[in-house]
Amino acid sequence: MMERKPPKPRDDLDDRLSQFRNERDAANGRTRNTDSTNNGLGFAMRIGVEVVAALVIGVAFGLFLDDWLGTKPWFLLVFFVFGAAAGMFNVYRVVQRQGGAVGYRQPDTPAPEVSKTDRDGE
Amino acid sequence: MATDKHGGEPHSPLTQFEIKELVPFEVGGNSLAFTNSALMMVIAVTLILMLMLLGTRKRAMVPGRWQSAAELCYEFVANLIRDTVGNEGRKYFPFIFALFMFILFGNMLGMAPYSFTFTSHIAVTFAMAMVVFIGVTILGFAKHGIKFFSFFVPPGVPLWMWPLMIPIEVISYLSRPVSLAMRLFANMLAGHTLLKVFAGFVPALGAAGVLPLAFVGALTGLEFLIAFLQAYVFAILTCLYINDALHLH
């Protein structure tokens, strides 16, 4: 697939290494993280707080608006629901694409063609 | 100095989180004292610097112990960024690396007996989360300008749904620093409190105290895992947020 370059002194090993990595990364977009053992646990750690955090923000926002505009319970009620919805969405998104909290679509990444041995060789 | 205004007895499981002023210092009525929390931060930074300086001193082809440890940390964060952000993420390596190491060392130092866990204070974690949040928001604006607001409109949502979706998206965006800060803070606080509570059972139960003692041993192992995991989660979420800001959706 690529021509072998003659071996060079080790001084430019870093250069060649980074060049190789650049080429490889460019070839397959970015590689996905598939084989990390702590990924699953770290993933689970993230979900729990998402609902609470969104709810806190929603309620705080509602209370602030009520306080400011003098519309005692209404904004709180509305934003409580928004906050709950946002929390659900956050969890849904985390579970769906294992990505960030905002946004739906995964940027189209071609399936990585890097074999297991290539990845371990880093 | 620490006062007993809360009336807490000295062996409450929460005394470990008390902030003590080591070197009192005041500016205009605000205390800027050097506290035990600040001391632990200084120790953490010193240890990180030591690890990195010792690790990079020799630059051997075949790394020694220190160099291996330093390279391990470097590779871990570098791979994390490559996997989540891709090549454009390299610019942000120093930031994420510093963040990860600081939290990791803070958590790990907290595992030493009689020490203080500065990551168990929401003031600390929220400050870090806000730095990430504000930085990512500025990054998004710098990259995309006004188009950044399209972030709050999920693609493929019909126009009549917008009034419903935009508040939800804004709330979900604003909830990021809160969840980021709360996760780290709550995990550290709960874990360390739990350890102290179970340790308190050991003398109270006499001979049966071996049971909670064994449990404390197991919990300590779990706490080490969590200490690492929380630093990892903080770093990976920062990466994901940077990725979001760079690419929108």
Short mmCIF file of C-alpha atoms in Angstrom, two decimals:
data_model
loop_
_atom_site.label_atom_id
_atom_site.label_comp_id
_atom_site.label_asym_id
_atom_site.label_seq_id
_atom_site.Cartn_x
_atom_site.Cartn_y
_atom_site.Cartn_z
CA MET A 1 0.00 0.00 0.00
CA MET A 2 2.89 2.36 0.63
CA GLU A 3 6.47 2.16 -0.41
CA ARG A 4 8.93 1.30 2.26
CA LYS A 5 11.39 4.02 2.97
CA PRO A 6 14.95 3.06 3.73
CA PRO A 7 15.65 3.03 7.46
CA LYS A 8 16.96 6.30 8.75
CA PRO A 9 18.91 7.16 11.84
CA ARG A 10 16.82 7.24 14.94
CA ASP A 11 17.03 11.01 15.21
CA ASP A 12 14.06 11.46 12.97
CA LEU A 13 12.10 8.59 14.44
CA ASP A 14 9.74 11.05 16.03
CA ASP A 15 9.21 12.80 12.74
CA ARG A 16 8.48 9.59 10.95
CA LEU A 17 6.25 8.42 13.74
CA SER A 18 4.20 11.57 13.75
CA GLN A 19 4.09 11.54 9.96
CA PHE A 20 2.80 8.01 10.04
CA ARG A 21 0.19 8.92 12.61
CA ASN A 22 -0.87 11.92 10.59
CA GLU A 23 -1.31 9.81 7.50
CA ARG A 24 -3.20 7.16 9.37
CA ASP A 25 -5.48 9.63 11.10
CA ALA A 26 -6.14 11.44 7.88
CA ALA A 27 -6.93 8.13 6.20
CA ASN A 28 -9.67 7.15 8.59
CA GLY A 29 -10.90 10.39 10.06
CA ARG A 30 -10.47 9.72 13.68
CA THR A 31 -10.33 6.40 15.35
CA ARG A 32 -12.99 5.44 17.79
CA ASN A 33 -12.27 4.35 21.27
CA THR A 34 -13.40 0.76 21.47
CA ASP A 35 -11.09 -1.17 23.66
CA SER A 36 -10.79 0.68 26.90
CA THR A 37 -11.80 -1.27 29.96
CA ASN A 38 -12.61 1.74 32.05
CA ASN A 39 -14.78 3.15 29.31
CA GLY A 40 -17.87 1.32 30.48
CA LEU A 41 -17.54 2.43 34.07
CA GLY A 42 -16.67 5.96 33.14
CA PHE A 43 -19.69 5.93 30.89
CA ALA A 44 -21.95 4.78 33.71
CA MET A 45 -20.53 7.43 36.00
CA ARG A 46 -21.63 10.14 33.63
CA ILE A 47 -25.30 9.32 33.33
CA GLY A 48 -26.55 9.76 36.88
CA VAL A 49 -25.72 13.39 37.35
CA GLU A 50 -27.01 14.54 33.98
CA VAL A 51 -30.68 14.51 34.98
CA VAL A 52 -30.10 16.29 38.25
CA ALA A 53 -27.88 18.95 36.72
CA ALA A 54 -30.38 19.84 34.00
CA LEU A 55 -33.19 19.90 36.53
CA VAL A 56 -31.21 22.21 38.82
CA ILE A 57 -30.53 24.61 35.97
CA GLY A 58 -34.18 24.54 34.86
CA VAL A 59 -35.53 25.20 38.33
CA ALA A 60 -32.96 27.91 39.04
CA PHE A 61 -33.82 29.62 35.78
CA GLY A 62 -37.55 29.40 36.53
CA LEU A 63 -37.13 30.80 40.04
CA PHE A 64 -34.98 33.61 38.70
CA LEU A 65 -37.55 34.58 36.06
CA ASP A 66 -40.38 34.42 38.61
CA ASP A 67 -38.46 36.59 41.00
CA TRP A 68 -37.64 39.07 38.29
CA LEU A 69 -41.04 39.31 36.60
CA GLY A 70 -43.19 38.66 39.66
CA THR A 71 -45.08 35.76 38.12
CA LYS A 72 -44.80 33.55 41.11
CA PRO A 73 -45.30 29.90 40.21
CA TRP A 74 -45.57 29.91 36.41
CA PHE A 75 -42.05 30.14 35.08
CA LEU A 76 -40.93 27.72 37.75
CA LEU A 77 -43.50 25.19 36.57
CA VAL A 78 -42.65 25.64 32.92
CA PHE A 79 -38.91 25.50 33.41
CA PHE A 80 -39.16 22.57 35.75
CA VAL A 81 -40.67 20.65 32.85
CA PHE A 82 -38.03 22.01 30.46
CA GLY A 83 -35.31 21.04 32.88
CA ALA A 84 -36.68 17.54 33.25
CA ALA A 85 -36.94 17.22 29.48
CA ALA A 86 -33.39 18.46 29.05
CA GLY A 87 -32.20 15.94 31.62
CA MET A 88 -33.93 13.11 29.80
CA PHE A 89 -32.47 14.30 26.52
CA ASN A 90 -29.00 14.42 28.02
CA VAL A 91 -29.23 10.85 29.19
CA TYR A 92 -30.75 9.74 25.92
CA ARG A 93 -27.93 11.34 23.98
CA VAL A 94 -25.22 9.96 26.19
CA VAL A 95 -26.68 6.50 25.80
CA GLN A 96 -27.27 6.84 22.08
CA ARG A 97 -23.97 8.06 20.81
CA GLN A 98 -21.74 8.14 23.83
CA GLY A 99 -20.99 11.71 22.92
CA GLY A 100 -21.42 15.13 24.37
CA ALA A 101 -24.65 16.30 25.86
CA VAL A 102 -25.75 18.63 23.09
CA GLY A 103 -26.30 17.67 19.49
CA TYR A 104 -27.67 14.57 17.89
CA ARG A 105 -25.84 13.46 14.87
CA GLN A 106 -22.54 11.79 15.03
CA PRO A 107 -20.19 13.41 12.53
CA ASP A 108 -19.98 10.91 9.69
CA THR A 109 -16.91 8.92 10.32
CA PRO A 110 -15.96 6.15 7.96
CA ALA A 111 -15.51 2.87 9.71
CA PRO A 112 -11.97 2.59 10.94
CA GLU A 113 -10.03 0.11 8.90
CA VAL A 114 -7.16 0.02 11.31
CA SER A 115 -6.58 -3.47 12.51
CA LYS A 116 -6.01 -4.39 16.10
CA THR A 117 -2.28 -4.82 15.69
CA ASP A 118 -1.89 -1.37 14.24
CA ARG A 119 -3.59 0.21 17.15
CA ASP A 120 -1.61 -1.64 19.72
CA GLY A 121 1.57 -0.60 18.07
CA GLU A 122 1.27 2.93 19.28
CA MET B 1 -8.66 29.43 62.88
CA ALA B 2 -11.29 26.76 62.72
CA THR B 3 -14.01 27.37 65.23
CA ASP B 4 -16.53 24.97 66.65
CA LYS B 5 -19.49 27.05 65.62
CA HIS B 6 -21.20 24.03 64.08
CA GLY B 7 -20.76 22.12 67.28
CA GLY B 8 -19.38 19.16 65.39
CA GLU B 9 -17.52 16.65 67.50
CA PRO B 10 -13.92 16.04 66.45
CA HIS B 11 -14.63 12.58 65.05
CA SER B 12 -17.51 13.41 62.79
CA PRO B 13 -17.00 11.83 59.37
CA LEU B 14 -17.21 15.31 57.90
CA THR B 15 -14.36 16.92 59.82
CA GLN B 16 -12.02 15.72 57.11
CA PHE B 17 -13.51 18.29 54.74
CA GLU B 18 -12.93 21.21 57.05
CA ILE B 19 -10.96 24.07 55.62
CA LYS B 20 -8.25 25.23 57.99
CA GLU B 21 -6.43 28.46 57.56
CA LEU B 22 -2.73 27.80 57.80
CA VAL B 23 -1.45 31.27 57.04
CA PRO B 24 -4.16 33.87 57.70
CA PHE B 25 -4.14 36.69 55.20
CA GLU B 26 -6.84 39.26 54.65
CA VAL B 27 -7.52 41.80 51.94
CA GLY B 28 -10.35 44.22 52.46
CA GLY B 29 -12.30 41.93 54.74
CA ASN B 30 -11.98 38.94 52.41
CA SER B 31 -9.96 36.08 53.66
CA LEU B 32 -7.25 35.08 51.23
CA ALA B 33 -5.63 32.77 53.71
CA PHE B 34 -3.38 29.94 52.66
CA THR B 35 -5.54 26.98 53.64
CA ASN B 36 -4.98 23.27 53.86
CA SER B 37 -6.84 23.02 50.57
CA ALA B 38 -4.37 25.37 48.93
CA LEU B 39 -1.50 23.46 50.48
CA MET B 40 -2.73 20.22 48.92
CA MET B 41 -3.03 21.93 45.56
CA VAL B 42 0.53 23.14 45.84
CA ILE B 43 1.65 19.64 46.76
CA ALA B 44 -0.25 18.20 43.81
CA VAL B 45 1.30 20.65 41.36
CA THR B 46 4.74 20.06 42.83
CA LEU B 47 4.36 16.30 42.49
CA ILE B 48 3.16 16.62 38.89
CA LEU B 49 6.09 18.88 38.06
CA MET B 50 8.46 16.46 39.73
CA LEU B 51 7.06 13.52 37.79
CA MET B 52 7.31 15.38 34.52
CA LEU B 53 10.72 16.88 35.13
CA LEU B 54 12.22 13.65 36.38
CA GLY B 55 10.53 11.77 33.58
CA THR B 56 11.84 14.00 30.83
CA ARG B 57 15.31 14.54 32.24
CA LYS B 58 17.04 11.63 30.61
CA ARG B 59 15.00 11.18 27.45
CA ALA B 60 16.25 7.67 27.07
CA MET B 61 15.28 5.47 24.16
CA VAL B 62 14.48 2.76 26.65
CA PRO B 63 12.59 4.57 29.36
CA GLY B 64 13.32 4.09 33.00
CA ARG B 65 10.71 4.05 35.74
CA TRP B 66 10.09 7.76 35.93
CA GLN B 67 10.10 8.20 32.20
CA SER B 68 7.69 5.29 31.80
CA ALA B 69 5.31 6.82 34.28
CA ALA B 70 5.48 10.20 32.61
CA GLU B 71 5.03 8.66 29.17
CA LEU B 72 2.12 6.61 30.41
CA CYS B 73 0.31 9.75 31.51
CA TYR B 74 1.18 11.54 28.31
CA GLU B 75 0.05 8.70 26.07
CA PHE B 76 -3.14 8.21 28.01
CA VAL B 77 -4.25 11.79 27.57
CA ALA B 78 -2.96 11.98 24.02
CA ASN B 79 -4.96 8.89 23.05
CA LEU B 80 -7.98 10.25 24.83
CA ILE B 81 -7.85 13.42 22.77
CA ARG B 82 -7.15 11.57 19.54
CA ASP B 83 -10.08 9.27 20.10
CA THR B 84 -12.60 11.93 21.01
CA VAL B 85 -11.58 15.08 19.17
CA GLY B 86 -9.24 13.88 16.47
CA ASN B 87 -6.33 15.77 15.04
CA GLU B 88 -7.61 19.28 15.71
CA GLY B 89 -7.67 18.39 19.36
CA ARG B 90 -3.91 18.40 19.65
CA LYS B 91 -3.85 22.11 20.28
CA TYR B 92 -5.79 21.60 23.48
CA PHE B 93 -3.54 18.88 24.82
CA PRO B 94 -1.74 21.07 27.40
CA PHE B 95 -5.00 22.23 28.87
CA ILE B 96 -6.58 18.81 29.11
CA PHE B 97 -3.38 17.24 30.34
CA ALA B 98 -3.03 19.82 33.10
CA LEU B 99 -6.66 19.40 34.07
CA PHE B 100 -6.45 15.63 34.12
CA MET B 101 -3.23 15.48 36.11
CA PHE B 102 -4.38 18.08 38.59
CA ILE B 103 -7.63 16.26 39.32
CA LEU B 104 -5.97 12.87 39.33
CA PHE B 105 -3.30 13.95 41.79
CA GLY B 106 -5.85 15.79 43.91
CA ASN B 107 -7.98 12.67 44.13
CA MET B 108 -5.06 10.38 44.77
CA LEU B 109 -3.53 12.64 47.42
CA GLY B 110 -6.87 12.61 49.14
CA MET B 111 -6.52 8.86 49.53
CA ALA B 112 -3.51 9.26 51.80
CA PRO B 113 -4.47 9.08 55.48
CA TYR B 114 -4.82 12.44 57.25
CA SER B 115 -4.67 14.32 54.00
CA PHE B 116 -7.24 16.60 52.49
CA THR B 117 -9.11 16.09 49.23
CA PHE B 118 -9.44 19.44 47.54
CA THR B 119 -11.62 17.96 44.81
CA SER B 120 -14.26 17.24 47.44
CA HIS B 121 -15.12 20.94 47.56
CA ILE B 122 -17.61 22.18 45.04
CA ALA B 123 -15.92 25.58 44.97
CA VAL B 124 -12.87 23.91 43.45
CA THR B 125 -14.67 21.60 41.03
CA PHE B 126 -17.13 24.24 39.94
CA ALA B 127 -14.32 26.70 39.28
CA MET B 128 -12.65 24.12 37.04
CA ALA B 129 -15.94 23.30 35.34
CA MET B 130 -16.60 26.99 34.69
CA VAL B 131 -13.16 27.40 33.15
CA VAL B 132 -13.96 24.53 30.81
CA PHE B 133 -17.45 25.82 30.07
CA ILE B 134 -16.45 29.43 29.41
CA GLY B 135 -13.42 28.35 27.44
CA VAL B 136 -15.47 26.03 25.26
CA THR B 137 -18.12 28.68 24.69
CA ILE B 138 -15.50 31.23 23.66
CA LEU B 139 -13.92 28.62 21.42
CA GLY B 140 -17.27 27.94 19.78
CA PHE B 141 -17.86 31.62 19.15
CA ALA B 142 -14.34 32.14 17.86
CA LYS B 143 -14.67 29.25 15.44
CA HIS B 144 -18.20 29.78 14.22
CA GLY B 145 -19.20 33.31 15.15
CA ILE B 146 -22.93 33.83 15.19
CA LYS B 147 -23.45 30.40 13.68
CA PHE B 148 -22.69 29.05 17.11
CA PHE B 149 -26.34 29.61 18.01
CA SER B 150 -27.36 26.95 15.52
CA PHE B 151 -26.01 24.66 18.20
CA PHE B 152 -29.23 25.13 20.09
CA VAL B 153 -31.41 24.02 17.20
CA PRO B 154 -31.04 20.31 16.66
CA PRO B 155 -30.93 19.42 12.99
CA GLY B 156 -34.08 18.01 11.47
CA VAL B 157 -36.47 19.61 13.96
CA PRO B 158 -39.54 21.21 12.35
CA LEU B 159 -40.00 24.94 12.81
CA TRP B 160 -43.02 24.69 15.09
CA MET B 161 -41.00 22.65 17.55
CA TRP B 162 -38.35 25.33 17.93
CA PRO B 163 -39.96 27.21 20.83
CA LEU B 164 -39.98 23.92 22.69
CA MET B 165 -36.57 22.68 21.68
CA ILE B 166 -34.52 25.83 22.12
CA PRO B 167 -35.13 26.24 25.87
CA ILE B 168 -34.44 22.55 26.34
CA GLU B 169 -31.20 22.78 24.41
CA VAL B 170 -30.14 25.93 26.24
CA ILE B 171 -30.83 24.33 29.60
CA SER B 172 -29.01 21.23 28.57
CA TYR B 173 -26.05 23.34 27.48
CA LEU B 174 -26.05 25.32 30.72
CA SER B 175 -26.28 22.15 32.74
CA ARG B 176 -22.85 21.05 31.53
CA PRO B 177 -20.71 22.86 34.09
CA VAL B 178 -23.14 21.89 36.83
CA SER B 179 -23.02 18.21 36.00
CA LEU B 180 -19.28 18.35 35.47
CA ALA B 181 -18.67 19.96 38.85
CA MET B 182 -21.29 18.01 40.72
CA ARG B 183 -20.10 14.62 39.51
CA LEU B 184 -16.55 15.05 40.71
CA PHE B 185 -17.48 16.79 43.93
CA ALA B 186 -20.25 14.37 44.90
CA ASN B 187 -18.19 11.29 44.16
CA MET B 188 -15.26 12.43 46.22
CA LEU B 189 -17.39 13.72 49.07
CA ALA B 190 -19.59 10.64 49.24
CA GLY B 191 -16.70 8.20 48.92
CA HIS B 192 -14.61 9.75 51.65
CA THR B 193 -17.56 10.17 53.98
CA LEU B 194 -18.52 6.55 53.46
CA LEU B 195 -15.00 5.43 54.28
CA LYS B 196 -15.03 7.40 57.52
CA VAL B 197 -18.48 6.17 58.49
CA PHE B 198 -17.54 2.55 58.03
CA ALA B 199 -14.23 3.07 59.78
CA GLY B 200 -16.23 4.48 62.69
CA PHE B 201 -18.05 1.15 63.00
CA VAL B 202 -14.83 -0.76 63.51
CA PRO B 203 -14.07 0.24 67.13
CA ALA B 204 -17.75 0.46 67.98
CA LEU B 205 -18.44 -3.19 67.17
CA GLY B 206 -15.57 -4.70 69.08
CA ALA B 207 -14.69 -8.18 67.85
CA ALA B 208 -17.31 -8.01 65.11
CA GLY B 209 -15.44 -4.98 63.85
CA VAL B 210 -13.45 -7.12 61.43
CA LEU B 211 -16.48 -7.09 59.17
CA PRO B 212 -16.58 -3.34 58.62
CA LEU B 213 -12.79 -3.36 58.59
CA ALA B 214 -12.80 -5.74 55.65
CA PHE B 215 -15.41 -3.58 54.02
CA VAL B 216 -13.28 -0.49 54.51
CA GLY B 217 -10.42 -2.32 52.84
CA ALA B 218 -12.58 -3.11 49.84
CA LEU B 219 -14.00 0.41 49.75
CA THR B 220 -10.52 1.88 49.74
CA GLY B 221 -9.76 -0.08 46.60
CA LEU B 222 -12.97 1.15 45.05
CA GLU B 223 -12.11 4.70 46.03
CA PHE B 224 -8.80 4.45 44.20
CA LEU B 225 -10.66 3.33 41.11
CA ILE B 226 -13.13 6.19 41.45
CA ALA B 227 -10.32 8.68 42.05
CA PHE B 228 -8.85 7.73 38.70
CA LEU B 229 -12.18 7.37 36.96
CA GLN B 230 -13.43 10.80 37.94
CA ALA B 231 -10.31 12.45 36.58
CA TYR B 232 -10.78 10.43 33.40
CA VAL B 233 -14.44 11.40 33.10
CA PHE B 234 -13.67 15.06 33.66
CA ALA B 235 -11.01 14.97 30.97
CA ILE B 236 -13.07 13.03 28.45
CA LEU B 237 -16.07 15.31 28.89
CA THR B 238 -13.85 18.33 28.37
CA CYS B 239 -12.66 16.69 25.15
CA LEU B 240 -16.23 16.03 24.05
CA TYR B 241 -17.23 19.61 24.75
CA ILE B 242 -14.26 20.90 22.78
CA ASN B 243 -15.21 18.53 19.98
CA ASP B 244 -18.76 19.87 20.03
CA ALA B 245 -17.55 23.45 19.93
CA LEU B 246 -15.24 22.71 17.02
CA HIS B 247 -17.74 20.82 14.91
CA LEU B 248 -21.15 21.95 16.17
CA HIS B 249 -23.40 19.31 14.75
#
